[in-house]
Amino acid sequence: VSTQSTGREEREMELENKQLRQQVQQLTSKLGEMNRQTAGFLWKRRPVLIGSDWRQRWFELSGTELRHRRSEADPKVRRCVDVRGCVVSPPEASKNGRFYVLRVTHPEAGEVYQISSESLITARHWKRMLDHAAGSGPRGKVGVPPKKETKKFDPFLYRAAKRMHRDSVPSLLSSESSSQNYRGMINLMILVIIAMNLRLIIRDFLQYGQRVVEDTTGSNNSSRLMCFGCVLSFVAPAVCVHGVERLVARGILARQAGNLIHAVSTSYILIAPTYVTLATQAPPVDGGGLLLVACIFWLKVGVRVRVRVRGEVKMVSYAHANSDLFLQWHAEGLHKKNDSASASASPSDGEDSESDTEHPDQPGVTVQVRYPENLTLKDFTCFIAFPTLCYQLDFPRSSDCRYGWLAKRVMELVVVCGMMVFLTNRFLSPIIMQSAQPIENMELWSLIEVWLKLSIPMLGFWLLMFYGLFHLWMNILAELFYFGDRRFYLDWWNATRLEDYWKRWNLPVHNWLVRHVYMPSLRAGMPPDLAALAVFVVSAIFHEFLVSVPCHTFKLWAFLGILFQMPLVFLTRWLDKTLEGSQLGNTIFWFTFCFFGQPICAILYYYDFVKTHAY
C-alpha cells in the first residue's frame, strides 16, 4: 500500500511540475512579446535645406516593425520600417550634450532612421529592443510593412436582408455626437474668404487704379533719426539698473538708494521717447514703434515705485525679481557666507558665473543659480534679448538653432508685413479718411456704413499683426537666442469669457501683469475683483499711452475702451455659467472686440488727429 501511494504522489508531482513549466514558458513568451512591443516619444532627425531639424514624434516598435506618428493620437502612420537585418549604433551624445542619438542603418538602403532621447536610460532601452528586433528573422524591406492576409470580399455573403441599423447613434452635426471634425468646412470657409477678398481687390484696382495714399502725418527723416537715436539711448539706463543691482548685492550701495536710482534712470525710458515724439511731431507709425520699444524696455528693466500699502513694495521685472531674491538671500543668511568668502565669490562677468549651467549628469537640464551669482552682464543681456517680460534666475533653453526653420519663419514674416502694408494702403487708409466728414456732419447712416466697411479689413490687419508678432517674430527671437518656452499665446479664439481672452492672447504681458500687479494687489489685501480692476487700469494706461502720444491727441478712447470690458467680463462669465456649453460668450467677444471696438477707436482717433492738425 505504501509503495502504491508513493508512486501516485510522484506521478502527481511530475504532473504539477509539467504544468508549472508550461506556465513559465507561457509567461516567458508573453514577457518577450511585451518587451518587443515598446512605444514612446523620441526625437527624430529630419534633414532640411540648411542643417537638420529635430522633431518629437511618437515611435512604436511592434515585433520587427518600427513606425512613427506625429503624436500618440495620430491615426496615420507616417513611416514604417522592418528593422530585421538593420544595424543599430550605440547611443552617442550630441554636440550640445542634450540628446543621445541612435542610428538605424539598413545594409542596402543606408541610414533609415536617426532618433534620439534626452535620457541615456531610454536610449539604451530602445537600443536593446531594436537589436532584439533586428536579429529576429531574415532581412526586411525599408518602409514596407509586412503584408497582411486580407480576406477576399464575397458578394454572396452580403444578402438583401443584412442588418444595416445596429445602434442608436445621433446625427453627426448634432451636439450629442462624439466625433465632430469640421476641418473640411474650415478649408471651405478659407477658400470663400480668399475668393471674396480677391474679388474686392480686383474691383478696387479696376475702379481706382494704383492708389497712392497721401501722407498726412508730416513724416520726415529727421524725426525718424531722432526716434532711432532715442532707442539707442535706452542702453544707458538699462546698464545703470544692472550696475545698481550688482552694487546692492555686494553691500556697497543700500537697497533704498538703489531703489531711488532705479526710479530716476528708468523714468528716462518713458519720458525721453514721449518728448521726442511730441517735439519732433513724429508720425504715428514712427512714434508708436518708439513707444512700444520703450514700454518693453521699461517692463523688462523695471522701476521700483514704493507704495505704502501694508508695507508692500511694488516693482517690475528685473528690479522687482532681484529685490525679491535679495530679501530671500538676507533671510537665509547667505550674505554672511559671501562676506566671509574671498573676492572671487562676488559677481563677475566671467564665464564661471553664467546663469544657465548644465547639469553634469543630465545634459540639457539647467541648474538654478542662486542670487547673487545671476548678476552677470551675460545674464542681463540674454534677458533683454529673450522674448519675455518676466525675469527669473534661469530659463528653459533649446538645444540648437534650426537655420532652415528660421529661414522659413523670416520669409513668412516678410510676406505678412507686405500684406499688412497692402491692407493699409488699399483699404484701411482710404476708408478711415472717409469717416471724418460723416462725423463732422453727424450723418449717422453714412458713419455706420463706413464702420461696417472698415470692420473686415481691420480684422484682417489685426489677425496678421497677431500672427506676425506673437507667432513669427517671437519665435524668430526665441530660435536665435535658444529660448525654449515658446508659449507666447494660447487658443484665445475659443474663449467663451472675455477674461479668458485676456489670459490667452498675449502671455508675456499677461504673465507680467499677474506677477507684478495682480499678485501684489492680493497680498496687499485687495479682493480678487478689485485686483482684476487694478490690472485693467494698468493695461488701459499703457494702451492709451501707446495710442494717444503717437497720434498727438489725448481723448482717452483706448483707456475707456479697456475699462468698458470689465462689465463684459462679468456678463460673459455669467453667461458661461448659466448657459453651459453655449458659444454666446465667444460671439460677444468677437463682435465687441473685433467688429465694434477696434474700428470705432480707429475712426475716433483719426477724427481727433485730423482736427488737431487741421487737415
PDB file of C-alpha atoms in Angstrom, residues 249-385:
ATOM      1  CA  ALA A 249      24.322  92.667  -3.848  1.00  0.00           C
ATOM      2  CA  ARG A 250      27.927  93.444  -2.832  1.00  0.00           C
ATOM      3  CA  GLY A 251      26.739  95.680   0.002  1.00  0.00           C
ATOM      4  CA  ILE A 252      28.368  98.803  -1.459  1.00  0.00           C
ATOM      5  CA  LEU A 253      25.012 100.519  -2.037  1.00  0.00           C
ATOM      6  CA  ALA A 254      21.975 100.474   0.237  1.00  0.00           C
ATOM      7  CA  ARG A 255      18.738  98.982  -1.047  1.00  0.00           C
ATOM      8  CA  GLN A 256      16.828 102.251  -0.579  1.00  0.00           C
ATOM      9  CA  ALA A 257      19.441 104.230  -2.548  1.00  0.00           C
ATOM     10  CA  GLY A 258      19.307 101.607  -5.291  1.00  0.00           C
ATOM     11  CA  ASN A 259      15.527 101.982  -5.496  1.00  0.00           C
ATOM     12  CA  LEU A 260      15.891 105.747  -5.914  1.00  0.00           C
ATOM     13  CA  ILE A 261      18.453 105.335  -8.722  1.00  0.00           C
ATOM     14  CA  HIS A 262      16.148 102.782 -10.388  1.00  0.00           C
ATOM     15  CA  ALA A 263      13.272 105.268 -10.320  1.00  0.00           C
ATOM     16  CA  VAL A 264      15.349 108.055 -11.867  1.00  0.00           C
ATOM     17  CA  SER A 265      17.123 106.001 -14.530  1.00  0.00           C
ATOM     18  CA  THR A 266      14.127 104.013 -15.747  1.00  0.00           C
ATOM     19  CA  SER A 267      11.836 107.041 -15.805  1.00  0.00           C
ATOM     20  CA  TYR A 268      14.013 108.251 -18.653  1.00  0.00           C
ATOM     21  CA  ILE A 269      12.841 105.251 -20.714  1.00  0.00           C
ATOM     22  CA  LEU A 270       9.278 106.610 -20.720  1.00  0.00           C
ATOM     23  CA  ILE A 271       9.900 110.375 -20.573  1.00  0.00           C
ATOM     24  CA  ALA A 272      12.516 110.651 -23.339  1.00  0.00           C
ATOM     25  CA  PRO A 273      10.503 108.923 -26.131  1.00  0.00           C
ATOM     26  CA  THR A 274       7.403 110.898 -25.169  1.00  0.00           C
ATOM     27  CA  TYR A 275       9.326 114.153 -25.517  1.00  0.00           C
ATOM     28  CA  VAL A 276      10.959 113.083 -28.811  1.00  0.00           C
ATOM     29  CA  THR A 277       7.611 112.038 -30.294  1.00  0.00           C
ATOM     30  CA  LEU A 278       5.849 115.266 -29.342  1.00  0.00           C
ATOM     31  CA  ALA A 279       8.747 117.667 -30.018  1.00  0.00           C
ATOM     32  CA  THR A 280       9.616 116.313 -33.477  1.00  0.00           C
ATOM     33  CA  GLN A 281       5.965 115.755 -34.459  1.00  0.00           C
ATOM     34  CA  ALA A 282       6.909 112.199 -35.369  1.00  0.00           C
ATOM     35  CA  PRO A 283       4.312 110.345 -37.495  1.00  0.00           C
ATOM     36  CA  PRO A 284       2.090 107.840 -35.675  1.00  0.00           C
ATOM     37  CA  VAL A 285       3.918 104.826 -37.115  1.00  0.00           C
ATOM     38  CA  ASP A 286       7.387 106.039 -36.049  1.00  0.00           C
ATOM     39  CA  GLY A 287       6.207 107.362 -32.692  1.00  0.00           C
ATOM     40  CA  GLY A 288       4.197 104.222 -31.979  1.00  0.00           C
ATOM     41  CA  GLY A 289       7.186 101.999 -32.727  1.00  0.00           C
ATOM     42  CA  LEU A 290       9.428 104.086 -30.470  1.00  0.00           C
ATOM     43  CA  LEU A 291       6.945 103.997 -27.582  1.00  0.00           C
ATOM     44  CA  LEU A 292       6.379 100.256 -27.992  1.00  0.00           C
ATOM     45  CA  VAL A 293      10.109  99.596 -27.649  1.00  0.00           C
ATOM     46  CA  ALA A 294      10.209 101.979 -24.657  1.00  0.00           C
ATOM     47  CA  CYS A 295       7.382 100.132 -22.900  1.00  0.00           C
ATOM     48  CA  ILE A 296       9.066  96.761 -23.486  1.00  0.00           C
ATOM     49  CA  PHE A 297      12.342  98.081 -22.055  1.00  0.00           C
ATOM     50  CA  TRP A 298      10.563  99.617 -19.084  1.00  0.00           C
ATOM     51  CA  LEU A 299       8.602  96.453 -18.307  1.00  0.00           C
ATOM     52  CA  LYS A 300      11.763  94.355 -18.603  1.00  0.00           C
ATOM     53  CA  VAL A 301      14.230  96.555 -16.732  1.00  0.00           C
ATOM     54  CA  GLY A 302      11.741  97.989 -14.298  1.00  0.00           C
ATOM     55  CA  VAL A 303      11.353 100.914 -11.994  1.00  0.00           C
ATOM     56  CA  ARG A 304      10.945 100.500  -8.283  1.00  0.00           C
ATOM     57  CA  VAL A 305       7.995 102.515  -7.004  1.00  0.00           C
ATOM     58  CA  ARG A 306       7.279 102.491  -3.297  1.00  0.00           C
ATOM     59  CA  VAL A 307       3.601 102.138  -2.496  1.00  0.00           C
ATOM     60  CA  ARG A 308       2.782 102.161   1.202  1.00  0.00           C
ATOM     61  CA  VAL A 309       0.003  99.578   1.327  1.00  0.00           C
ATOM     62  CA  ARG A 310       0.541  97.421   4.416  1.00  0.00           C
ATOM     63  CA  GLY A 311       4.279  97.678   3.863  1.00  0.00           C
ATOM     64  CA  GLU A 312       4.040  96.185   0.359  1.00  0.00           C
ATOM     65  CA  VAL A 313       6.750  97.341  -2.063  1.00  0.00           C
ATOM     66  CA  LYS A 314       5.871  97.056  -5.773  1.00  0.00           C
ATOM     67  CA  MET A 315       8.381  96.891  -8.623  1.00  0.00           C
ATOM     68  CA  VAL A 316       8.546  95.381 -12.075  1.00  0.00           C
ATOM     69  CA  SER A 317      10.634  92.732 -13.792  1.00  0.00           C
ATOM     70  CA  TYR A 318      14.416  92.845 -13.347  1.00  0.00           C
ATOM     71  CA  ALA A 319      14.425  95.223 -10.387  1.00  0.00           C
ATOM     72  CA  HIS A 320      11.414  93.544  -8.772  1.00  0.00           C
ATOM     73  CA  ALA A 321      12.714  89.987  -9.155  1.00  0.00           C
ATOM     74  CA  ASN A 322      16.227  90.807  -7.958  1.00  0.00           C
ATOM     75  CA  SER A 323      14.887  92.750  -4.990  1.00  0.00           C
ATOM     76  CA  ASP A 324      12.821  89.720  -4.020  1.00  0.00           C
ATOM     77  CA  LEU A 325      15.887  87.486  -4.416  1.00  0.00           C
ATOM     78  CA  PHE A 326      17.887  89.976  -2.328  1.00  0.00           C
ATOM     79  CA  LEU A 327      15.364  89.715   0.523  1.00  0.00           C
ATOM     80  CA  GLN A 328      15.408  85.899   0.370  1.00  0.00           C
ATOM     81  CA  TRP A 329      19.200  85.957   0.330  1.00  0.00           C
ATOM     82  CA  HIS A 330      19.306  88.014   3.502  1.00  0.00           C
ATOM     83  CA  ALA A 331      16.563  85.961   5.141  1.00  0.00           C
ATOM     84  CA  GLU A 332      18.532  82.747   4.586  1.00  0.00           C
ATOM     85  CA  GLY A 333      21.743  84.347   5.893  1.00  0.00           C
ATOM     86  CA  LEU A 334      23.672  83.529   2.728  1.00  0.00           C
ATOM     87  CA  HIS A 335      25.162  87.028   2.536  1.00  0.00           C
ATOM     88  CA  LYS A 336      27.230  86.293   5.643  1.00  0.00           C
ATOM     89  CA  LYS A 337      28.903  83.391   3.893  1.00  0.00           C
ATOM     90  CA  ASN A 338      29.670  85.558   0.883  1.00  0.00           C
ATOM     91  CA  ASP A 339      31.028  88.330   3.075  1.00  0.00           C
ATOM     92  CA  SER A 340      33.488  85.944   4.698  1.00  0.00           C
ATOM     93  CA  ALA A 341      34.483  84.417   1.353  1.00  0.00           C
ATOM     94  CA  SER A 342      37.146  85.756  -0.967  1.00  0.00           C
ATOM     95  CA  ALA A 343      36.574  88.384  -3.605  1.00  0.00           C
ATOM     96  CA  SER A 344      36.111  85.660  -6.190  1.00  0.00           C
ATOM     97  CA  ALA A 345      32.695  84.917  -4.742  1.00  0.00           C
ATOM     98  CA  SER A 346      31.432  88.350  -5.819  1.00  0.00           C
ATOM     99  CA  PRO A 347      29.504  88.519  -9.119  1.00  0.00           C
ATOM    100  CA  SER A 348      31.658  88.987 -12.176  1.00  0.00           C
ATOM    101  CA  ASP A 349      31.230  88.997 -15.913  1.00  0.00           C
ATOM    102  CA  GLY A 350      33.338  85.883 -16.463  1.00  0.00           C
ATOM    103  CA  GLU A 351      32.275  82.561 -17.876  1.00  0.00           C
ATOM    104  CA  ASP A 352      32.208  80.954 -14.431  1.00  0.00           C
ATOM    105  CA  SER A 353      29.193  82.955 -13.292  1.00  0.00           C
ATOM    106  CA  GLU A 354      26.711  82.092 -16.015  1.00  0.00           C
ATOM    107  CA  SER A 355      23.066  81.745 -15.005  1.00  0.00           C
ATOM    108  CA  ASP A 356      22.286  78.618 -17.017  1.00  0.00           C
ATOM    109  CA  THR A 357      24.973  75.983 -16.360  1.00  0.00           C
ATOM    110  CA  GLU A 358      24.230  72.432 -17.421  1.00  0.00           C
ATOM    111  CA  HIS A 359      23.841  69.552 -15.007  1.00  0.00           C
ATOM    112  CA  PRO A 360      26.885  67.259 -15.289  1.00  0.00           C
ATOM    113  CA  ASP A 361      24.811  64.039 -15.209  1.00  0.00           C
ATOM    114  CA  GLN A 362      21.716  65.267 -17.084  1.00  0.00           C
ATOM    115  CA  PRO A 363      22.659  67.204 -20.232  1.00  0.00           C
ATOM    116  CA  GLY A 364      20.080  69.753 -21.288  1.00  0.00           C
ATOM    117  CA  VAL A 365      18.868  70.279 -17.716  1.00  0.00           C
ATOM    118  CA  THR A 366      19.879  73.638 -16.304  1.00  0.00           C
ATOM    119  CA  VAL A 367      20.955  74.111 -12.712  1.00  0.00           C
ATOM    120  CA  GLN A 368      19.302  77.020 -10.952  1.00  0.00           C
ATOM    121  CA  VAL A 369      21.920  79.588  -9.979  1.00  0.00           C
ATOM    122  CA  ARG A 370      21.485  81.279  -6.633  1.00  0.00           C
ATOM    123  CA  TYR A 371      21.462  85.019  -6.084  1.00  0.00           C
ATOM    124  CA  PRO A 372      23.779  86.973  -6.492  1.00  0.00           C
ATOM    125  CA  GLU A 373      25.568  84.682  -8.967  1.00  0.00           C
ATOM    126  CA  ASN A 374      22.962  85.642 -11.572  1.00  0.00           C
ATOM    127  CA  LEU A 375      24.063  89.296 -11.650  1.00  0.00           C
ATOM    128  CA  THR A 376      26.306  88.984 -14.694  1.00  0.00           C
ATOM    129  CA  LEU A 377      26.323  91.085 -17.823  1.00  0.00           C
ATOM    130  CA  LYS A 378      25.699  87.988 -19.928  1.00  0.00           C
ATOM    131  CA  ASP A 379      22.638  87.047 -17.878  1.00  0.00           C
ATOM    132  CA  PHE A 380      21.248  90.582 -18.114  1.00  0.00           C
ATOM    133  CA  THR A 381      21.882  90.841 -21.878  1.00  0.00           C
ATOM    134  CA  CYS A 382      20.219  87.476 -22.518  1.00  0.00           C
ATOM    135  CA  PHE A 383      17.155  88.564 -20.568  1.00  0.00           C
ATOM    136  CA  ILE A 384      16.898  91.764 -22.629  1.00  0.00           C
ATOM    137  CA  ALA A 385      17.101  89.714 -25.856  1.00  0.00           C
TER     138      ALA A 385
END
